[in-house]
Coordinates of C-alpha atoms in Angstrom, one line a residue:
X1 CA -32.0 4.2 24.9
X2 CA -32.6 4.4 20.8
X3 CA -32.3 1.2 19.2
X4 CA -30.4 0.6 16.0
X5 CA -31.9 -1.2 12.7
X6 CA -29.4 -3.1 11.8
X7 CA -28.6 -4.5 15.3
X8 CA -31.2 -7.4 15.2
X9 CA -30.7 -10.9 14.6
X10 CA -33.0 -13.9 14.3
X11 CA -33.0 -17.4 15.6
X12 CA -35.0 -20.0 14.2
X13 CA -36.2 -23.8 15.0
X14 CA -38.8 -25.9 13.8
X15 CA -40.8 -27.0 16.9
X16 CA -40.8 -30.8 18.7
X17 CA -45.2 -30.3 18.7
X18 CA -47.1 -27.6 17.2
X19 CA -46.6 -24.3 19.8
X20 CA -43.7 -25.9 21.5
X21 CA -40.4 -24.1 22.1
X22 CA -37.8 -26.2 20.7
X23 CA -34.1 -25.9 22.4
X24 CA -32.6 -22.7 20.8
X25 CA -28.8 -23.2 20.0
X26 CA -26.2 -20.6 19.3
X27 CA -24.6 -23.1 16.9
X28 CA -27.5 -23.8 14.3
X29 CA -30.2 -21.4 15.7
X30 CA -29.1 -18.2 14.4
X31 CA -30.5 -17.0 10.4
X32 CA -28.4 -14.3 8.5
X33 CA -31.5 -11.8 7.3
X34 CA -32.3 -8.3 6.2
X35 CA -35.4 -5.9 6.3
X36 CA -36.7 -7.7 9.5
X37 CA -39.9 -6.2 10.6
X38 CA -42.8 -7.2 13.4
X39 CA -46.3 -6.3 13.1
X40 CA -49.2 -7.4 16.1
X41 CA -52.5 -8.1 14.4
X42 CA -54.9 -7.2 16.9
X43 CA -58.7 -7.5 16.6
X44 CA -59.9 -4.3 17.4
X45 CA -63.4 -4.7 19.0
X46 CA -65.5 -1.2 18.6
X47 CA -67.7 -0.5 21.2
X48 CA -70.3 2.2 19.6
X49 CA -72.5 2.8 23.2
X50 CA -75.1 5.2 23.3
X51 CA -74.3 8.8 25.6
X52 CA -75.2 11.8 25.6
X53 CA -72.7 13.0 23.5
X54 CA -70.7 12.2 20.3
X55 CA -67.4 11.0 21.9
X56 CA -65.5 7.5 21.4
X57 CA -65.5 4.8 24.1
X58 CA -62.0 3.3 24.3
X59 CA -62.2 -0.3 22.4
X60 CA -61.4 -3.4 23.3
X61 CA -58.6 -5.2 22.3
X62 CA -59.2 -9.0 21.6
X63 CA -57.5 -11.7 19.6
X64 CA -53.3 -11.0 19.2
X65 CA -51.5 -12.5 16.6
X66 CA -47.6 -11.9 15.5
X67 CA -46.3 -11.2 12.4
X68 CA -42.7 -11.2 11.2
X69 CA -41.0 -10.9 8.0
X70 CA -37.7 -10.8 6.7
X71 CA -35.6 -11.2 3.7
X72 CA -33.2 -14.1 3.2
X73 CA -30.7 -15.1 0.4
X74 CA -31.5 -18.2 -2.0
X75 CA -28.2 -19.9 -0.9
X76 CA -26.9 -23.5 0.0
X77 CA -25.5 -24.8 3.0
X78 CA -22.1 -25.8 1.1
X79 CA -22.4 -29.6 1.0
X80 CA -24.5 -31.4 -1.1
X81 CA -27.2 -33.5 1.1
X82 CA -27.0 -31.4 4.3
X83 CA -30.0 -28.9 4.4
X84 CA -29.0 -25.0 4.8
X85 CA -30.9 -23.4 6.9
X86 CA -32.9 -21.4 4.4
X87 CA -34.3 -25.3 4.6
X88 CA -36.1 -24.8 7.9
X89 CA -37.8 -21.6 6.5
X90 CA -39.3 -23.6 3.1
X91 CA -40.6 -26.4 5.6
X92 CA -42.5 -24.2 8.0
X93 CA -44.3 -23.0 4.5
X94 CA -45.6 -26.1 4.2
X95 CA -42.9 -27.8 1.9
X96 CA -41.8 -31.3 2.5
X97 CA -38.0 -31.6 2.6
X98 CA -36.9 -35.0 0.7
X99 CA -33.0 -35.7 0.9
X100 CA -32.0 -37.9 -2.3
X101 CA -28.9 -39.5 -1.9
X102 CA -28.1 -40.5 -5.8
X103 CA -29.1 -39.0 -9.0
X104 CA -32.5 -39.7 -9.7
X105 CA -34.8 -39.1 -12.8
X106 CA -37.8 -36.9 -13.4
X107 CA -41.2 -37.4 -14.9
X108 CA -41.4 -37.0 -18.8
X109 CA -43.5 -34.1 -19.3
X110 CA -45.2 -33.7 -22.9
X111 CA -44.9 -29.8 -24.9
X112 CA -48.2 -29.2 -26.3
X113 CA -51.0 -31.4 -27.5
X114 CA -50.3 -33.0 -31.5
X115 CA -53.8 -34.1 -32.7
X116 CA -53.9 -37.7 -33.5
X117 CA -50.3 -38.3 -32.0
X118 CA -50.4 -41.7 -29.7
X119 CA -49.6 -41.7 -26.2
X120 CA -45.6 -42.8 -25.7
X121 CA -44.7 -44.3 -22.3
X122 CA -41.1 -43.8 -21.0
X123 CA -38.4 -45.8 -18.9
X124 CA -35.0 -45.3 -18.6
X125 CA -32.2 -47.5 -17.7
X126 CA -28.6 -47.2 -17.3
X127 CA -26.2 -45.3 -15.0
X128 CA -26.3 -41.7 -14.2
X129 CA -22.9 -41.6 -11.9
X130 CA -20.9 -38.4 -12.3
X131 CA -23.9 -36.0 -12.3
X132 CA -23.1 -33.3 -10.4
X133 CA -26.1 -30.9 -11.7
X134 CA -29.2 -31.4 -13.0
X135 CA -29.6 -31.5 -17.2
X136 CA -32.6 -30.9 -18.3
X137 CA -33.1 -32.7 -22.4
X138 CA -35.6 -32.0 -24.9
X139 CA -36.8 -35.3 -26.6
X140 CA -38.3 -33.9 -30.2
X141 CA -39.6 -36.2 -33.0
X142 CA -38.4 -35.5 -36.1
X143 CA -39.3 -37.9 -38.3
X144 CA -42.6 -39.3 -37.8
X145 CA -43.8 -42.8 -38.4
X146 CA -43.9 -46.5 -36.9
X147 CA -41.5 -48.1 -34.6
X148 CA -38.3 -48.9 -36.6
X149 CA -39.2 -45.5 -39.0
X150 CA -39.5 -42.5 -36.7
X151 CA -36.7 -40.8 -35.4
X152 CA -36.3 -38.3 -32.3
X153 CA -33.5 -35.0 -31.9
X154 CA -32.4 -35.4 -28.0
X155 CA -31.0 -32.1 -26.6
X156 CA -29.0 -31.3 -23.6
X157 CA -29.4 -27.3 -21.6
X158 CA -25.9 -27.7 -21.1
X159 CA -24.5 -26.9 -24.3
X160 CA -23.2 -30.4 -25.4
X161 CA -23.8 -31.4 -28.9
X162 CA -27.4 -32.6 -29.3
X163 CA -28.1 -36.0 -30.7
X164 CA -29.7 -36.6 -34.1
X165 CA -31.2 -38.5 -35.8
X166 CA -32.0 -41.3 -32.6
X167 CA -34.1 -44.2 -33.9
X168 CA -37.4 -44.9 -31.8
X169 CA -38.1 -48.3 -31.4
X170 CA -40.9 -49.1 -29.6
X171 CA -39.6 -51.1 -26.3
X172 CA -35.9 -50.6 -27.2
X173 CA -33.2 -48.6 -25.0
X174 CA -31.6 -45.8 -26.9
X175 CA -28.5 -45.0 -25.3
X176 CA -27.7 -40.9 -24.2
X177 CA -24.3 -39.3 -25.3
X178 CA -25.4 -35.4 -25.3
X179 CA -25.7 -33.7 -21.5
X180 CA -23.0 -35.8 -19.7
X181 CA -25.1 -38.7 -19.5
X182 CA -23.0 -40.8 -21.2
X183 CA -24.2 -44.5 -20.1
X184 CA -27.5 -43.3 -19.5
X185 CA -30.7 -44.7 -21.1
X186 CA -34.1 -43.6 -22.4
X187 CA -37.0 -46.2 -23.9
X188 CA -39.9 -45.4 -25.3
X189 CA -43.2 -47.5 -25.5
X190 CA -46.3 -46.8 -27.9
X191 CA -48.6 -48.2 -30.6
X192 CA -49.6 -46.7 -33.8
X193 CA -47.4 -43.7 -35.9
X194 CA -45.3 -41.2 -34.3
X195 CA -45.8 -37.6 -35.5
X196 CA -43.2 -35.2 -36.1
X197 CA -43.8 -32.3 -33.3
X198 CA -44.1 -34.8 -30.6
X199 CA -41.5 -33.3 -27.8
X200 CA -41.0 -34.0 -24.4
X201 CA -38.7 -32.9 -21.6
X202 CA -37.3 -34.9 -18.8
X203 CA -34.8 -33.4 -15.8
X204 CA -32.1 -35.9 -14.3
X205 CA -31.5 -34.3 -10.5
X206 CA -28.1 -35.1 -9.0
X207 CA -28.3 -35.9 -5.4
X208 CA -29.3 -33.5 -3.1
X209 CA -32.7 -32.2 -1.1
X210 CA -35.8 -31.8 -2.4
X211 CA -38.6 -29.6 -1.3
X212 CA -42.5 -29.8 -2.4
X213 CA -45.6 -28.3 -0.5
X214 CA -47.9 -30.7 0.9
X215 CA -51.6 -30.3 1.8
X216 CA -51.8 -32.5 4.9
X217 CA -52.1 -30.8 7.7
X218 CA -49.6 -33.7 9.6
X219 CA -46.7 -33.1 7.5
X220 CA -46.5 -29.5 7.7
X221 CA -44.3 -28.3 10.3
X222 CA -44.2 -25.2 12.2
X223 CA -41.5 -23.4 13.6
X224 CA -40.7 -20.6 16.8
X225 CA -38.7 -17.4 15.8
X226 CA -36.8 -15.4 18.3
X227 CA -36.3 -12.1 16.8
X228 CA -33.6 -9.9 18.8
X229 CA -33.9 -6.3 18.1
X230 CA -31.0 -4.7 19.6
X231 CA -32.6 -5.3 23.2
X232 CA -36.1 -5.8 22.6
X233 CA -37.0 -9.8 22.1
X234 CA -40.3 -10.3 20.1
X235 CA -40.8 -14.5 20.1
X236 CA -43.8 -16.5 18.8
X237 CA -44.3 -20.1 18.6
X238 CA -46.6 -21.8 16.3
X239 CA -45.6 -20.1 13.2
X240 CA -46.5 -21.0 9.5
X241 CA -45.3 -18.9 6.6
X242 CA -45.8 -17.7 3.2
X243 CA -42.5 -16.8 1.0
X244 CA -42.1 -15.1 -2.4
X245 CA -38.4 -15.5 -4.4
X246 CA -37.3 -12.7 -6.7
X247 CA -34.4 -13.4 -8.9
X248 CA -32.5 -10.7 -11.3
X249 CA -29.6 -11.4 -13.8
X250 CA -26.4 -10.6 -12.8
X251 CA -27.8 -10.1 -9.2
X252 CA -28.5 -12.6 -6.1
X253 CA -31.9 -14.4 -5.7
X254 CA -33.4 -13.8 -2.3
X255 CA -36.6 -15.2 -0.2
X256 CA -38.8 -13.0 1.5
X257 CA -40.9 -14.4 4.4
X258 CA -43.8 -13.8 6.1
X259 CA -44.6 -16.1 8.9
X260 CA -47.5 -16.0 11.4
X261 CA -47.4 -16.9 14.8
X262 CA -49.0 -17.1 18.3
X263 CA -48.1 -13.9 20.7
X264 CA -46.1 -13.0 23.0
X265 CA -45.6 -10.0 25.5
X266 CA -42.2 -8.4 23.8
X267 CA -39.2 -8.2 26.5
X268 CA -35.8 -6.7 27.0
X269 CA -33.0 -9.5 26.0
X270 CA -29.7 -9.0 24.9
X271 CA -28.8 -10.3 22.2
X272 CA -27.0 -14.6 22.3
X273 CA -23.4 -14.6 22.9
X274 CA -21.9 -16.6 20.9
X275 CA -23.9 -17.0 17.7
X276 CA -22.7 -19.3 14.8
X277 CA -23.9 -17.9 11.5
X278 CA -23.6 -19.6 8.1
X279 CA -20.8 -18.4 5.8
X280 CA -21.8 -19.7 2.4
X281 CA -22.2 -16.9 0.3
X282 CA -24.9 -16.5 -2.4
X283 CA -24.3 -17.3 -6.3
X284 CA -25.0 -15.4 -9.3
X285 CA -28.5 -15.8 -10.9
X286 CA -26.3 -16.5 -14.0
X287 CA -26.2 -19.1 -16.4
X288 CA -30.0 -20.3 -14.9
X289 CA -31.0 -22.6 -17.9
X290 CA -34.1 -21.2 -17.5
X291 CA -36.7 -22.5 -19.9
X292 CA -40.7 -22.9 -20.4
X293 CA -42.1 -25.1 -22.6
X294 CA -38.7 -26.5 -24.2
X295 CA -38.3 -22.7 -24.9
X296 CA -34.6 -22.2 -23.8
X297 CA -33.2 -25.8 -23.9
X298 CA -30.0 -24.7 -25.5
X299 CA -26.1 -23.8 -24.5
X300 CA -25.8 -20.6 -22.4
X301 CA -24.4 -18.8 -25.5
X302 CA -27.2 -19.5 -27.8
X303 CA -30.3 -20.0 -25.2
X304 CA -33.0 -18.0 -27.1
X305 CA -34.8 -17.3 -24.0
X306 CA -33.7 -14.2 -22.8
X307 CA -35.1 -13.4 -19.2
X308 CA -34.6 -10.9 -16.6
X309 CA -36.4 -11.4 -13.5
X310 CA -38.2 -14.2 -12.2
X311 CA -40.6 -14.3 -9.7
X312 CA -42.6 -16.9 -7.7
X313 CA -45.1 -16.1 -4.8
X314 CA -46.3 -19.3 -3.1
X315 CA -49.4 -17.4 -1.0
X316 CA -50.2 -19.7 1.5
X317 CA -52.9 -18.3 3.4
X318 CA -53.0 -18.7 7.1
X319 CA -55.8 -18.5 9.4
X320 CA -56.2 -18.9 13.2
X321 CA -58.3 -21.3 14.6
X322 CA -60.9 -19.4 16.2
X323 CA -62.2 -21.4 19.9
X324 CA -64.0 -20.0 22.7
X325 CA -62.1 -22.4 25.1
X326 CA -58.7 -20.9 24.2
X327 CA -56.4 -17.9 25.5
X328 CA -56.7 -15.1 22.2
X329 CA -60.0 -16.8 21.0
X330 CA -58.0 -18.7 18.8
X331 CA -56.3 -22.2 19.5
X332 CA -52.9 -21.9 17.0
X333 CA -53.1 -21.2 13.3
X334 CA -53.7 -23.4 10.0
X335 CA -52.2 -22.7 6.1
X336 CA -55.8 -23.3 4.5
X337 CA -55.3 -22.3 0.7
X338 CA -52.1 -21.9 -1.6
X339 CA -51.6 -19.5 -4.8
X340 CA -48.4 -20.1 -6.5
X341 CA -47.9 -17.6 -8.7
X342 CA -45.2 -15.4 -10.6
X343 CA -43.8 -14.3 -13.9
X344 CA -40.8 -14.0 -16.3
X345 CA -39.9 -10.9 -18.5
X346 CA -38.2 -12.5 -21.7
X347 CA -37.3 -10.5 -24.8
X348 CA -40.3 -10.1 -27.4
X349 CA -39.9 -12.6 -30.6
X350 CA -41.3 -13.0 -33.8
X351 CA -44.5 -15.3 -33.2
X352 CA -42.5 -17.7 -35.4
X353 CA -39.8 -18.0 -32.8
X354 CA -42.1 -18.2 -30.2
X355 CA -46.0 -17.5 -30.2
X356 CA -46.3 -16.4 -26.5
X357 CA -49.6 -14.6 -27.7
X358 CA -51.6 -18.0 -28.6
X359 CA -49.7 -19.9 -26.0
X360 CA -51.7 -17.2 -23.6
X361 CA -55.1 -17.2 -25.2
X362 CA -55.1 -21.0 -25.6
X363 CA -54.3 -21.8 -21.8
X364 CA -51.0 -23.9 -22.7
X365 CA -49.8 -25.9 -19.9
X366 CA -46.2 -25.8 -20.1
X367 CA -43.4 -27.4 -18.0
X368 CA -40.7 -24.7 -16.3
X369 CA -37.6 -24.8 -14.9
X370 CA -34.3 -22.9 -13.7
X371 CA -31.5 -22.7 -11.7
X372 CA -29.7 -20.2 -9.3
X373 CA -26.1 -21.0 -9.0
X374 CA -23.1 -23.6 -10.5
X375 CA -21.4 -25.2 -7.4
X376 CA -22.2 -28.1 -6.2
X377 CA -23.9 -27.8 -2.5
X378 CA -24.3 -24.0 -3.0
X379 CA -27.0 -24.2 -6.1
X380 CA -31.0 -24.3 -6.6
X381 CA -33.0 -25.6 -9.0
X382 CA -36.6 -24.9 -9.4
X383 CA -39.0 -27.0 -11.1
X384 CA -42.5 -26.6 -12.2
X385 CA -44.5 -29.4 -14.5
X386 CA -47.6 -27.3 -14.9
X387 CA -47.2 -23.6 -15.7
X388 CA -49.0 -21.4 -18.1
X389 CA -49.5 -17.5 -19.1
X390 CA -52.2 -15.6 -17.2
X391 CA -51.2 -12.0 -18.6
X392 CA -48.6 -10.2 -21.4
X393 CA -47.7 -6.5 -21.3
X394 CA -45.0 -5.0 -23.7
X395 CA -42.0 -3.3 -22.3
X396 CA -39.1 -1.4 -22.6
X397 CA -35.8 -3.4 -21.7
X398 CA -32.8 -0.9 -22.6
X399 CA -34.2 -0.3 -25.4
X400 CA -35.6 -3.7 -26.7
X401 CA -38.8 -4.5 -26.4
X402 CA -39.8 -7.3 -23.3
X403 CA -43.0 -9.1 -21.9
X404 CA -43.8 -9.0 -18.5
X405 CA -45.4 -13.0 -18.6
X406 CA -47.6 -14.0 -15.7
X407 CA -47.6 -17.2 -14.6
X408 CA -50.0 -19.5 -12.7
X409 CA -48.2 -22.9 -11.3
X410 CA -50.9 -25.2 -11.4
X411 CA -51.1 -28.8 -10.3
X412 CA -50.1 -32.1 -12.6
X413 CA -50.8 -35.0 -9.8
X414 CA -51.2 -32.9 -6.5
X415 CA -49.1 -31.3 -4.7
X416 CA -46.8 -31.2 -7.3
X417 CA -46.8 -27.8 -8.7
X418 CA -43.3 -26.1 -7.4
X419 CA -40.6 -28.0 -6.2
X420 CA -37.2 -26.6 -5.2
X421 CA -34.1 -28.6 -5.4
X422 CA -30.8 -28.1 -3.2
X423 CA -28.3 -30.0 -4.9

């Protein structure tokens, strides 16, 4: 009997104790996927004994450890707060799954270092009902000086008229009216003279569920896949993954997985019944606010940043637990190192528009962000505090000249270098 490619079908559930089954349902089990594939990574064990000829002696076969991957869209569940089932997935890669329940703030993250410039400390205050997606502003001093003298340019990604001219006094609310945050509040706190330069950039997330990796090993979670390939059942339990995202204007963001798991002996299965799959369908990567470094914090019709792919790799590595005392030599598996890693491919400017050049020779750290879809419940946003340039190379782009821009996500506090929001 020939089987058929695209007759397989995946069930997924993170497991009750590391390498434990959990209870498969047809309801929330099944995961909507493309380009599945399974791979056994045996341990060949050569055996080079001395005869008294030049033939091969059969090897051995020792350790056995499963690999399956598959692609999956970057899509919502459909309701804001209750976790798709791409969710599961992004936990068993050793993200942390959060679910906020209001709008919430995000750190203040400085652009670039001003010499001499003092260190500001900010609050905010206020109500931030009615947000329905995050807003990203740009705080930018534009008039240096002394509390009382300096004043800051506040600008919203969403197109809504920025605010000029806002006085900064040290320990005093000023009050937002640009980004829909109409009520909303943002103090700043510092000694000494402001200089003009001085720019920050601060997210506000509506509700929704965040996801961050984590480096203890008690909060990562594993999960068992069960996947069906029309009539043959490969299943391992134990698994941890790695993922990569690719997003491409005008096209749908996906997530391809890898995940490693403990073996087991395939067998025949038909496929579940009665399988419940989700019916959300993907957005358009289209009007993703993407910006680096306050690069790109303007309306969609005048955003300078002009991107067409964006790519993030988190490389976890995973490694079995090698053990004499276990079945397989290896007593279940362990993500023991992370990359994150990825890149952009914005238009080429004039170094007075935007110097990626000395941004790249100078290590900039830079904060990052963008989203994949506009309705609430269905969109993503992805958030990075720490990114810089670890490689440009010209290209063509229909004819206008592009950057392929590497990118490193490094660290700020720990832990802290990607996060993905479902909101």
């Amino acid at each position: 009997m020939s089987i058929l490619t695209r007759k397989t079908m995946l069930y997924a559930g993170i497991e009750p104790a590391y390498g434990t089954l959990p209870a498969f349902n047809d309801s929330t089990s099944p995961i909507l996927i493309e380009n599945a594939d399974y791979k056994l990574d045996l341990q060949n064990i050569d055996r080079p004994l001395y005869r008294a000829d030049l033939s091969p002696t059969p090897d051995m076969i020792g350790r056995k450890i499963s690999k399956l991957s598959f692609t999956h869209e970057l899509r919502g569940s459909g309701t804001v707060g209750s976790e798709s089932r791409l969710g599961r997935l992004l936990r068993a890669c050793s993200l942390v799954a959060e679910n906020k329940a209001s709008a919430w703030w995000g750190a203040f993250l400085p652009i670039g270092n001003v010499g001499g410039a003092p260190t500001v400390a900010w609050t905010t205050g206020g109500s931030l009902s009615g947000i329905t997606e995050p807003k990203t502003l740009l705080i930018d001093v534009t008039t240096g000086g002394l509390s009382g003298t300096a004043e800051m340019t506040i600008t919203a990604d969403d197109g809504t008229a920025a605010q000029a001219g806002v006085d900064m006094i040290s320990g005093t609310a000023a009050t937002l009216t640009t980004g829909g945050l109409s009520g909303a509040t943002v103090t700043p706190t510092w000694s000494g003279a402001l200089i003009a330069g001085q720019k920050w950039i601060v997210t506000v997330f509506p509700a929704g569920i965040k996801y961050q990796p984590t480096s203890v090993e008690n909060q990562q979670e594993s999960i068992a896949l069960r996947l069906y390939k029309d009539g043959v059942l490969h299943e391992a339990t134990g698994c941890y993954g790695t993922f990569k995202v690719n997003a491409q204007a005008g096209g749908r963001a996906t997530v391809e997985f890898e995940f490693t798991g403990i073996y087991s002996t395939p067998t025949d299965a038909a496929f579940p019944v009665s399988p419940v799959f989700e019916s959300t369908l993907p957005q358009q990567v289209e009007l993703g606010r993407l910006h680096v470094d306050g690069f790109g914090i303007a309306g969609p019709l005048n955003n300078p940043c002009v991107v067409d792919t964006f790519s993030y790799d988190i490389a976890n590595k995973i490694d079995p637990r090698t053990s004499i005392n276990a079945a397989n030599g290896y007593t279940g598996l362990r993500i023991t190192d992370r990359g994150s890693s990825g890149g952009i491919d914005p238009e080429a400017t004039l170094v007075a528009s935007q110097d990626f050049w000395t941004k790249l020779a100078n290590a900039r750290l830079m904060p990052f962000g963008m989203r994949v879809g506009t309705t609430p419940g269905n969109s993503w946003y992805i958030h990075a505090p720490c990114v810089q340039y670890t490689g440009l190379t010209y290209k063509d782009r229909n004819g206008l000249q592009a950057l392929d821009a590497a990118l490193q996500f490094n660290r700020l506090n720990g832990d802290d270098e990607i996060m993905f929001y479902a909101c």
